[in-house]
CSV table of C-alpha atoms in Angstrom, one decimal:
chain,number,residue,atom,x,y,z
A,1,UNK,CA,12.9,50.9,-54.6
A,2,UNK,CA,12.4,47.4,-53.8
A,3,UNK,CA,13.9,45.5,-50.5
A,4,UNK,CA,16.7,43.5,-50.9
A,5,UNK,CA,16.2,40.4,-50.1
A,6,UNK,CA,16.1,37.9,-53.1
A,7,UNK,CA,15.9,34.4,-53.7
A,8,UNK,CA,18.8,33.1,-56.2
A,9,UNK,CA,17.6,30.0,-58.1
A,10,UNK,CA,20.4,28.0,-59.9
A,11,UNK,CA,18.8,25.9,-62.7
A,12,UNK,CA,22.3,24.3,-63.5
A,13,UNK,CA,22.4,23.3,-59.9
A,14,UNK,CA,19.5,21.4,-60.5
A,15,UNK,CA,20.4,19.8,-63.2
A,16,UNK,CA,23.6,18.8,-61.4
A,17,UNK,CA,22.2,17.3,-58.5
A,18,UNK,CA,20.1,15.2,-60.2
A,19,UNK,CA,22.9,13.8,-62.2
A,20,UNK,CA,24.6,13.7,-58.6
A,21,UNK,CA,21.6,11.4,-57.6
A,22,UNK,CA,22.0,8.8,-60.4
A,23,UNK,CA,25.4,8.6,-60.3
A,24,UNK,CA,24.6,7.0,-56.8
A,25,UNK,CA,21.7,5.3,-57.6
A,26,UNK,CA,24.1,3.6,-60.8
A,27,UNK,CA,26.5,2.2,-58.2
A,28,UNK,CA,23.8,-0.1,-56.7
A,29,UNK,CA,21.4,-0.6,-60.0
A,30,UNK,CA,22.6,0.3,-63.4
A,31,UNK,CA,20.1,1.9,-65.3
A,32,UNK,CA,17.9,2.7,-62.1
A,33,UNK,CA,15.8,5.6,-63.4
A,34,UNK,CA,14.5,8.7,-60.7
A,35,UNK,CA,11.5,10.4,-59.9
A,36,UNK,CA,12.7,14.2,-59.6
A,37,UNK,CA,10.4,14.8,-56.1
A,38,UNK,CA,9.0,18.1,-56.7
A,39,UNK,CA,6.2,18.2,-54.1
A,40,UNK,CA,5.3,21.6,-52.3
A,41,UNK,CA,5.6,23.3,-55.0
A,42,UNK,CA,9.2,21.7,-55.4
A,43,UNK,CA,10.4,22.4,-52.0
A,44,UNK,CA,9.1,25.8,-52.2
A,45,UNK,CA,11.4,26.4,-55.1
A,46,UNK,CA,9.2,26.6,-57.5
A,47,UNK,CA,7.5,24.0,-59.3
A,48,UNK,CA,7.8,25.2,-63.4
A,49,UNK,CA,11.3,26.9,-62.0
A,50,UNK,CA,12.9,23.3,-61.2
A,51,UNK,CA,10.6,21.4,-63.9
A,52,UNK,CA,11.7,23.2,-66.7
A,53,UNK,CA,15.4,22.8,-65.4
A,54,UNK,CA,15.3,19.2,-65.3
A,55,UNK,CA,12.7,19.0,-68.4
A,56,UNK,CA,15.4,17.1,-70.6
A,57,UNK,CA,17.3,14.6,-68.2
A,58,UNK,CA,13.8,13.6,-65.4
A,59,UNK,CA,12.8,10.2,-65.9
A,60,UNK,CA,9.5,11.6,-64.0
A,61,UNK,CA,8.2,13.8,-61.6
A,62,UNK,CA,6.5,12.5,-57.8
A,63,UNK,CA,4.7,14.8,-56.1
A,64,UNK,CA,1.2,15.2,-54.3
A,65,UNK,CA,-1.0,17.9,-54.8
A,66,UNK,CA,-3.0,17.0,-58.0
A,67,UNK,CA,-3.5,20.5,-59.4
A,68,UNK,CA,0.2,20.9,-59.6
A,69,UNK,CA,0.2,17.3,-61.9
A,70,UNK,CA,-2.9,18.6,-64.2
A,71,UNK,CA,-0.6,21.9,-64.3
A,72,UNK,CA,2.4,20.0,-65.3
A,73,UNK,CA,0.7,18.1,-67.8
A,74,UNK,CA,-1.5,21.0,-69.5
A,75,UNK,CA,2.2,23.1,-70.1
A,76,UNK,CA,3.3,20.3,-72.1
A,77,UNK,CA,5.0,17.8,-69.8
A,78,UNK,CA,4.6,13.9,-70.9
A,79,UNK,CA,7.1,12.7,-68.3
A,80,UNK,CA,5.6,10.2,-66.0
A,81,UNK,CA,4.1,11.9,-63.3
A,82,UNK,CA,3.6,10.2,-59.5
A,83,UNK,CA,1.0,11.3,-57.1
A,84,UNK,CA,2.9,10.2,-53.6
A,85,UNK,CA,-0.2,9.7,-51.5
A,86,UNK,CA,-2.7,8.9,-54.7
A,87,UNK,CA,-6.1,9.6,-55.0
A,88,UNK,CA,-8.7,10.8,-52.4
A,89,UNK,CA,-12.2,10.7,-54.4
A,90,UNK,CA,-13.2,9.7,-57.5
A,91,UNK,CA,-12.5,13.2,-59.1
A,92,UNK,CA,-9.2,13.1,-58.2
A,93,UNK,CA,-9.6,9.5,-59.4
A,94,UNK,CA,-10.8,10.8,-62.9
A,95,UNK,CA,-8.4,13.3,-63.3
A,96,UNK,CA,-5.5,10.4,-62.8
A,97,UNK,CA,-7.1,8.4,-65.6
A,98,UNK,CA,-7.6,11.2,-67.8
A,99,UNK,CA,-3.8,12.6,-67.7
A,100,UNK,CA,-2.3,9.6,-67.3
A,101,UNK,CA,-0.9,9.8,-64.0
A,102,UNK,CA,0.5,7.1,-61.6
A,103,UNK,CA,-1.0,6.7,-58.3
A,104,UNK,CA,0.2,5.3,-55.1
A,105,UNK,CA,-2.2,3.3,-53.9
A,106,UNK,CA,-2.2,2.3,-49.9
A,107,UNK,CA,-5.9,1.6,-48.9
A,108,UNK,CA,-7.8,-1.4,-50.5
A,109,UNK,CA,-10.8,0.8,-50.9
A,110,UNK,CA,-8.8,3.2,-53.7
A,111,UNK,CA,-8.0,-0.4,-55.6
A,112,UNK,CA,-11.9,-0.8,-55.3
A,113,UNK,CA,-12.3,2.9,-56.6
A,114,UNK,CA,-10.6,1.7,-59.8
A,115,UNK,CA,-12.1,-1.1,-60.3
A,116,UNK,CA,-15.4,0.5,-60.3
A,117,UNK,CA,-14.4,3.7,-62.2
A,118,UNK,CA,-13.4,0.8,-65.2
A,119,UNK,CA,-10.8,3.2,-67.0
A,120,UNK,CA,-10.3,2.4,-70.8
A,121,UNK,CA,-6.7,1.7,-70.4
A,122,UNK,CA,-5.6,-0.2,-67.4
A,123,UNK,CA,-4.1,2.5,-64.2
A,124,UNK,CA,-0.7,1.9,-63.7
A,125,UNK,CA,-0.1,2.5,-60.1
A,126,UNK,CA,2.6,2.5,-57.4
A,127,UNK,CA,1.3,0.0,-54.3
A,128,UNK,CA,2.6,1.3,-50.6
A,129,UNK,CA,3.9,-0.9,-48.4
A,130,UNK,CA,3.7,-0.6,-44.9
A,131,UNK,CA,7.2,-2.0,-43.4
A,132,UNK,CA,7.7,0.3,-40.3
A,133,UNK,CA,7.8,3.8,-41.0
A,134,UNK,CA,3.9,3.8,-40.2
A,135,UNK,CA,2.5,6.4,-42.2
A,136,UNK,CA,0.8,5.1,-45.2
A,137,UNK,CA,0.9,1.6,-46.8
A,138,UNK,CA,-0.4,-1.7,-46.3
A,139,UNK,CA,0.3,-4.5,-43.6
A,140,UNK,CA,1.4,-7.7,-43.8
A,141,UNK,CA,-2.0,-9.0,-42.8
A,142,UNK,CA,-3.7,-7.5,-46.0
A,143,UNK,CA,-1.2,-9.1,-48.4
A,144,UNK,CA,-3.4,-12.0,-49.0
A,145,UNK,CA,-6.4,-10.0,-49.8
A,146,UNK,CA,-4.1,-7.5,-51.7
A,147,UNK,CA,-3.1,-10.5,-54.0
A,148,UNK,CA,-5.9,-11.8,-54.5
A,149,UNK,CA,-7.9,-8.4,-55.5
A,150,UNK,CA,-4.6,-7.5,-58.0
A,151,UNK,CA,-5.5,-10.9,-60.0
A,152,UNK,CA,-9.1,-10.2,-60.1
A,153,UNK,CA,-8.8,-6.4,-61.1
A,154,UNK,CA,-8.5,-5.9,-65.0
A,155,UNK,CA,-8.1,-2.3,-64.3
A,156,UNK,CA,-5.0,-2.2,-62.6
A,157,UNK,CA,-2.5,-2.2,-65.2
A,158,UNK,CA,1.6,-1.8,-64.2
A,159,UNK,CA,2.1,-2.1,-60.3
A,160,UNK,CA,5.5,-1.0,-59.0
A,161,UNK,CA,6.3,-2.2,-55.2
A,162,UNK,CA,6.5,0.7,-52.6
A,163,UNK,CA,8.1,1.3,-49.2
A,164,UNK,CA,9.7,4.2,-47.4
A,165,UNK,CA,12.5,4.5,-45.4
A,166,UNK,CA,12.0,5.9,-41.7
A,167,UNK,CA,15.9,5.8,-41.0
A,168,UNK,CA,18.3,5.6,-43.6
A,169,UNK,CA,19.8,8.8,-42.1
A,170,UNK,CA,20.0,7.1,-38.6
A,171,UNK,CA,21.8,4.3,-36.2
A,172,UNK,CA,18.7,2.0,-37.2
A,173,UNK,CA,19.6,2.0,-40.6
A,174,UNK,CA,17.4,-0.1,-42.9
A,175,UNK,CA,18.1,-4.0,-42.8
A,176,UNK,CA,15.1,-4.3,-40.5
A,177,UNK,CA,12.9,-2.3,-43.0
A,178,UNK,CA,14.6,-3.9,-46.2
A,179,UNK,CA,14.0,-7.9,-44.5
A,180,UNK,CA,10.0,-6.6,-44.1
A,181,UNK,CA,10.1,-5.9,-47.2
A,182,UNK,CA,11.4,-8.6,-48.7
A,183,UNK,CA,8.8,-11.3,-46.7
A,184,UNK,CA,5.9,-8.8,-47.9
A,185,UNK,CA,6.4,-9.2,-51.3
A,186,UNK,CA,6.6,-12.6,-51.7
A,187,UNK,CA,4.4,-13.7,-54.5
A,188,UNK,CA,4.4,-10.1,-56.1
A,189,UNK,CA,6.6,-9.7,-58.9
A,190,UNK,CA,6.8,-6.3,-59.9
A,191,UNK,CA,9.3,-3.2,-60.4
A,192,UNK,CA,10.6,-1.8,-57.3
A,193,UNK,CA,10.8,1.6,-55.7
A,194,UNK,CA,12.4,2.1,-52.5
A,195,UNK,CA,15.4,4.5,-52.0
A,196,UNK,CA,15.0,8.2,-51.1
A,197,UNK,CA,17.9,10.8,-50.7
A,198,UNK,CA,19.3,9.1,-47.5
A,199,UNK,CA,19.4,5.4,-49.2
A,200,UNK,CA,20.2,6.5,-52.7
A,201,UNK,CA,23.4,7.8,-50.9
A,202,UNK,CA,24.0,5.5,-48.2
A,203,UNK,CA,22.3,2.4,-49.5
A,204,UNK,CA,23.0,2.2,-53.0
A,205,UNK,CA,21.7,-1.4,-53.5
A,206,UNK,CA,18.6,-0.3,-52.7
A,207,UNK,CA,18.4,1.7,-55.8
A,208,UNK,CA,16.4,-1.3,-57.8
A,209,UNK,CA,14.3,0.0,-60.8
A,210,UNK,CA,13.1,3.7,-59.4
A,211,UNK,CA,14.3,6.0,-57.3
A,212,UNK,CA,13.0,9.3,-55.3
A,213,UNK,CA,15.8,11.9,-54.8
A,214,UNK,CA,14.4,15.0,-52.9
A,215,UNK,CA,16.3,17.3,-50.8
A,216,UNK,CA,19.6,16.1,-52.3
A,217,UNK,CA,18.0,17.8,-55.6
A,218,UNK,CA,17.8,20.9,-53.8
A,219,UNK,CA,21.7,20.8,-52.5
A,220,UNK,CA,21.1,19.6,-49.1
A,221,UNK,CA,22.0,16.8,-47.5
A,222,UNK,CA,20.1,14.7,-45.9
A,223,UNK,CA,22.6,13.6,-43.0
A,224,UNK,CA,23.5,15.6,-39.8
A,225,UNK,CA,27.2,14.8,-40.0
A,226,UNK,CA,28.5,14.3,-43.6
A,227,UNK,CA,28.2,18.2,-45.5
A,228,UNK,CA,26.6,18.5,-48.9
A,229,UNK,CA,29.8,19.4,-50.4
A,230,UNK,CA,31.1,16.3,-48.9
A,231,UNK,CA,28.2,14.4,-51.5
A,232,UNK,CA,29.2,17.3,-54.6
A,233,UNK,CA,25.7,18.8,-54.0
A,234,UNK,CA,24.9,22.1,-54.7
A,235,UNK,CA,22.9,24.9,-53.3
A,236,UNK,CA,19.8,25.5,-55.3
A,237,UNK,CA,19.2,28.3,-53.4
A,238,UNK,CA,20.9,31.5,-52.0
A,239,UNK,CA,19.0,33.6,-49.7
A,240,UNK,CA,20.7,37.6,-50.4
A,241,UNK,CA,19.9,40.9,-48.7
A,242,UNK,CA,22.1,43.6,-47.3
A,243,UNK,CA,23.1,45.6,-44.6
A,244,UNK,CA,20.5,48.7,-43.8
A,245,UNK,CA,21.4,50.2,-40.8
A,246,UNK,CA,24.7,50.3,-38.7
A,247,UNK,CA,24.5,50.7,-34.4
A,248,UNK,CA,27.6,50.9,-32.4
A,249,UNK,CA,26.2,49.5,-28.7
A,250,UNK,CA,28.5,49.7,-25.7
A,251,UNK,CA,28.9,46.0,-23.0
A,252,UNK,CA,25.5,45.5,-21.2
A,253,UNK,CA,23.5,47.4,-24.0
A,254,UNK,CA,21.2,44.7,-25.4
A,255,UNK,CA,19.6,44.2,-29.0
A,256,UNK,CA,16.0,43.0,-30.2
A,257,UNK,CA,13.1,41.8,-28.9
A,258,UNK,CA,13.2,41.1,-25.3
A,259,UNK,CA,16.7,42.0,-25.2
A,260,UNK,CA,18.3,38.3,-25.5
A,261,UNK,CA,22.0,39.5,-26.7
A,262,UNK,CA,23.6,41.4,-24.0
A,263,UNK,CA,27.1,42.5,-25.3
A,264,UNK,CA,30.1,42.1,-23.7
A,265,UNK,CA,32.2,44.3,-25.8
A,266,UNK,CA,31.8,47.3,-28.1
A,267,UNK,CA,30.2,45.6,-30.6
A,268,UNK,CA,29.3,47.1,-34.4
A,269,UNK,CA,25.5,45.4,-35.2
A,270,UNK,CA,24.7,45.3,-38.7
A,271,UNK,CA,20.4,45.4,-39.3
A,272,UNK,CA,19.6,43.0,-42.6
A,273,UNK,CA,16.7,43.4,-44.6
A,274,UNK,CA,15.1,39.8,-43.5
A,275,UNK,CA,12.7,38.6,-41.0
A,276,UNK,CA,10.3,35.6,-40.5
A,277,UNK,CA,7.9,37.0,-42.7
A,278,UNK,CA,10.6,36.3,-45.6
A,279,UNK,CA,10.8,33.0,-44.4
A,280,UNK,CA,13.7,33.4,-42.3
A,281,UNK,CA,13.2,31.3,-38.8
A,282,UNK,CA,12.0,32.8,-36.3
A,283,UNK,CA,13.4,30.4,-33.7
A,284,UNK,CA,17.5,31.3,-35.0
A,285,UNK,CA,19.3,32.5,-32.1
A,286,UNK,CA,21.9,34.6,-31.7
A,287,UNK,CA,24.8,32.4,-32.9
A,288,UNK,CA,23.4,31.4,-36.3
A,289,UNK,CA,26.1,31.7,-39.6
A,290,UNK,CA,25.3,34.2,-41.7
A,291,UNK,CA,27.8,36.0,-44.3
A,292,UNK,CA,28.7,39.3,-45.2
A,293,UNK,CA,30.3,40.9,-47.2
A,294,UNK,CA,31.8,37.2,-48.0
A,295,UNK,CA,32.9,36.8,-44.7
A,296,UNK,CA,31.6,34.8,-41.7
A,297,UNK,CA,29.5,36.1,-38.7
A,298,UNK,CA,26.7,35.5,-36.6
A,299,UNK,CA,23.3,36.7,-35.7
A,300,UNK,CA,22.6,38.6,-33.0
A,301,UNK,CA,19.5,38.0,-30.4
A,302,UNK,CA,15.8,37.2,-31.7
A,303,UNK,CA,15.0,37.7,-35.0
A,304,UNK,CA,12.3,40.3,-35.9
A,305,UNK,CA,9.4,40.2,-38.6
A,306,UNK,CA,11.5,42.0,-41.2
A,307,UNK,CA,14.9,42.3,-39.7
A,308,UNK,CA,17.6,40.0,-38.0
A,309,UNK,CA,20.9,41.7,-36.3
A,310,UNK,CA,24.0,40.7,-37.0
A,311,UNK,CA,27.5,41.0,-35.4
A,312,UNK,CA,30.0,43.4,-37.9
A,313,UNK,CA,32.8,44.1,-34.7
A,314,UNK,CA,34.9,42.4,-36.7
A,315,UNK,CA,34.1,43.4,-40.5
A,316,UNK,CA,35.1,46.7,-40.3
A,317,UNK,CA,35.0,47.4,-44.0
A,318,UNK,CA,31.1,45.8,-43.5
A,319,UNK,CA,28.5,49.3,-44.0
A,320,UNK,CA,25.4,50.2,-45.1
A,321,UNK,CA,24.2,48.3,-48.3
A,322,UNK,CA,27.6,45.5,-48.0
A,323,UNK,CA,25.8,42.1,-49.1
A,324,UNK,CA,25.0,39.5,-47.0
A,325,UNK,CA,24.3,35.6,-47.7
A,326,UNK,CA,21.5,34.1,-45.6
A,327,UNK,CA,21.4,30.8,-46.6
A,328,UNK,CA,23.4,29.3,-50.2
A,329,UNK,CA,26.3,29.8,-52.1
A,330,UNK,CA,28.9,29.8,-49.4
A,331,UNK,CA,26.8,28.9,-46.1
A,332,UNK,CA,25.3,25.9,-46.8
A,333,UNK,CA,21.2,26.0,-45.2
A,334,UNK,CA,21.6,22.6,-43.7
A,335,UNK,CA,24.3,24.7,-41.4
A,336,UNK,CA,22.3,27.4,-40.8
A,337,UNK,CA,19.0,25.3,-39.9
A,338,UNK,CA,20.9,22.9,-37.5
A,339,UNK,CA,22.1,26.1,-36.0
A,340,UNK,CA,18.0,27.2,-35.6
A,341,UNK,CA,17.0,24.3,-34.3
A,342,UNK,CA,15.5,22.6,-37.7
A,343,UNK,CA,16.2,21.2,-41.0
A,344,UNK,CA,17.0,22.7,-44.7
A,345,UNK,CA,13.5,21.7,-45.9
A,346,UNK,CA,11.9,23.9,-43.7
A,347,UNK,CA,13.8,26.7,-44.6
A,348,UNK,CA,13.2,26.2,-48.1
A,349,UNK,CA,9.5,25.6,-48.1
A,350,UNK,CA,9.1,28.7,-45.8
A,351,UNK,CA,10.2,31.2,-48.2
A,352,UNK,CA,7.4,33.6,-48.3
A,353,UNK,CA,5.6,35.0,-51.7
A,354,UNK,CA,6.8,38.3,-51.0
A,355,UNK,CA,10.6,37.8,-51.7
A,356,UNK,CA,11.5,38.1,-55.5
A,357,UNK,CA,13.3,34.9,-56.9
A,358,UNK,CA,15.9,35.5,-59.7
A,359,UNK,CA,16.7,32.4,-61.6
A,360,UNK,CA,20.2,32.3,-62.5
């Protein structure tokens, strides 16, 4: 017999958030359309799982790894397709002209890459701006030159204006970013892209032509103090297991690794099937929701490779083989990562290969 741990993957849930997403978007650009983000391997998700849920509403897909584009492409997917940090050599270069992909271009020697690799039918591409979050993207300095090699470049066929927001979820906010913006694309008239989860919700008139909605697809939100129910997102997700074991520990016996819960009361400790290995973090101390049976507890001391503890005293009716919700329907993961120290995505992309993922 199998463990019990599963993955629950709700396709509708999918669909909903994304309709969630351009509902917002609508309120600052009508007609704004939005690249589903479905990078690593759609926030460890699963890339066909969530691209054939959204199949029939996505106005295109953004992501980065190139085999997972060709993959897309070769099962039958004609959407437009984005690769968020472009091409890195002329075979990836090749492979973007061949299936028709959209790069995002943020060096001027990858503009000089297509120019030389002459493609039949000019490249449409995405060109990254540079306007403070100081990852990828072009300076202010290079606009000139940028201009100047977009005029003389008969390969480059649609360009759609870049940026990315470093604080949309913060104090900071984006005016700063936004006025950079603005000054840097003076003299470039093209279609716009700059609102992720944080600004689609926040910043609506931001929303311009595209979009880029990622963990609010997922059923997260992307802010520390407003709840994804708050934004009518739903959890993608639902981490399940159950109850294995049962101890009954008296005050001052301990539990786990290097003994970190001491209790202070009888206390009934429920074993779960789930460990870091499953994806679970490692780092949750004791403290962190978790449900069972439907009803509210917490984990107990350091969680194991395979197992975490968790506090029954109080579920009397909880026994060997009750259910328990790790992270989902019912405990939302943004709670249970702030309680571990981290954020939903990473909980999402840890899920290991060895847990089984229903789709429901």
């Amino acid at each position: 017999m199998p463990r019990p741990i599963q993955a629950h993957i709700n396709s509708s849930a999918i669909r909903h958030n994304y309709l969630v997403a351009k509902r917002f978007a609508a309120s600052g650009a009508n007609g704004a359309k939005a690249w589903a983000v479905v990078k690593a391997n759609a926030y460890g998700h699963g890339l066909f799982r969530i691209a054939n849920a959204l199949r029939d509403v996505a106005d295109g897909f953004a992501l980065l790894e190139i085999e997972a584009a060709i993959a897309l492409r070769e099962a039958g997917f004609q959407h437009p397709i984005l690769l968020m940090e472009g091409f890195f050599d002329a075979e990836d270069l090749a492979a973007c002209i061949a299936y028709g992909f959209t790069a995002c271009v943020h060096q001027m020697y990858q503009l000089q890459m297509i120019r030389k690799a002459q493609p039949a039918v000019p490249m449409p591409i995405y060109l990254k701006l540079n306007t403070g979050m100081n990852r990828l993207g072009f300076v202010p300095e290079q606009i000139p030159a940028l201009r100047s090699e977009l005029a003389q470049n008969p390969a480059i066929g649609s360009v759609t204006l870049m940026m990315h927001f470093a604080e949309a979820d913060g104090e900071r906010g984006i005016d700063w970013q936004v006025k950079e913006f603005a000054q840097m694309c003076t003299g470039l008239d093209h279609p716009v892209s700059m609102a992720n989860s944080a600004a689609i919700i926040n910043f609506p008139q931001t929303a311009h032509d595209w979009v880029r909605p990622g963990i609010m697809l997922y059923g997260s939100s992307p802010f520390a103090d407003v709840s994804a129910k708050q934004l009518e997102l739903t959890p993608v997700m639902t981490l399940t297991s159950r109850i294995l074991a049962v101890q009954k520990i008296q005050p001052g016996e301990r539990v786990g690794y290097g003994g970190t819960f001491v209790a202070t009361r009888p206390t009934r400790v429920g074993i779960v099937a789930c460990g870091y290995a499953d994806g679970y973090p490692r780092h949750a101390s004791t403290g962190t929701p978790i449900l069972v049976n439907g009803v509210r507890t917490q984990t107990l001391g350091r969680v194991s490779m395979d197992m975490l503890a968790c506090d029954l005293t109080d579920l009397p009716e909880a026994d060997i083989g009750a259910p328990v919700v790790l992270w989902g329907e019912g405990l939302s993961a943004d709670e249970v990562a702030a309680a571990a120290g981290t954020i939903s995505y990473e909980l999402f992309c840890a899920l290991a290969p060895r847990v089984p993922v229903v789709e429901i």
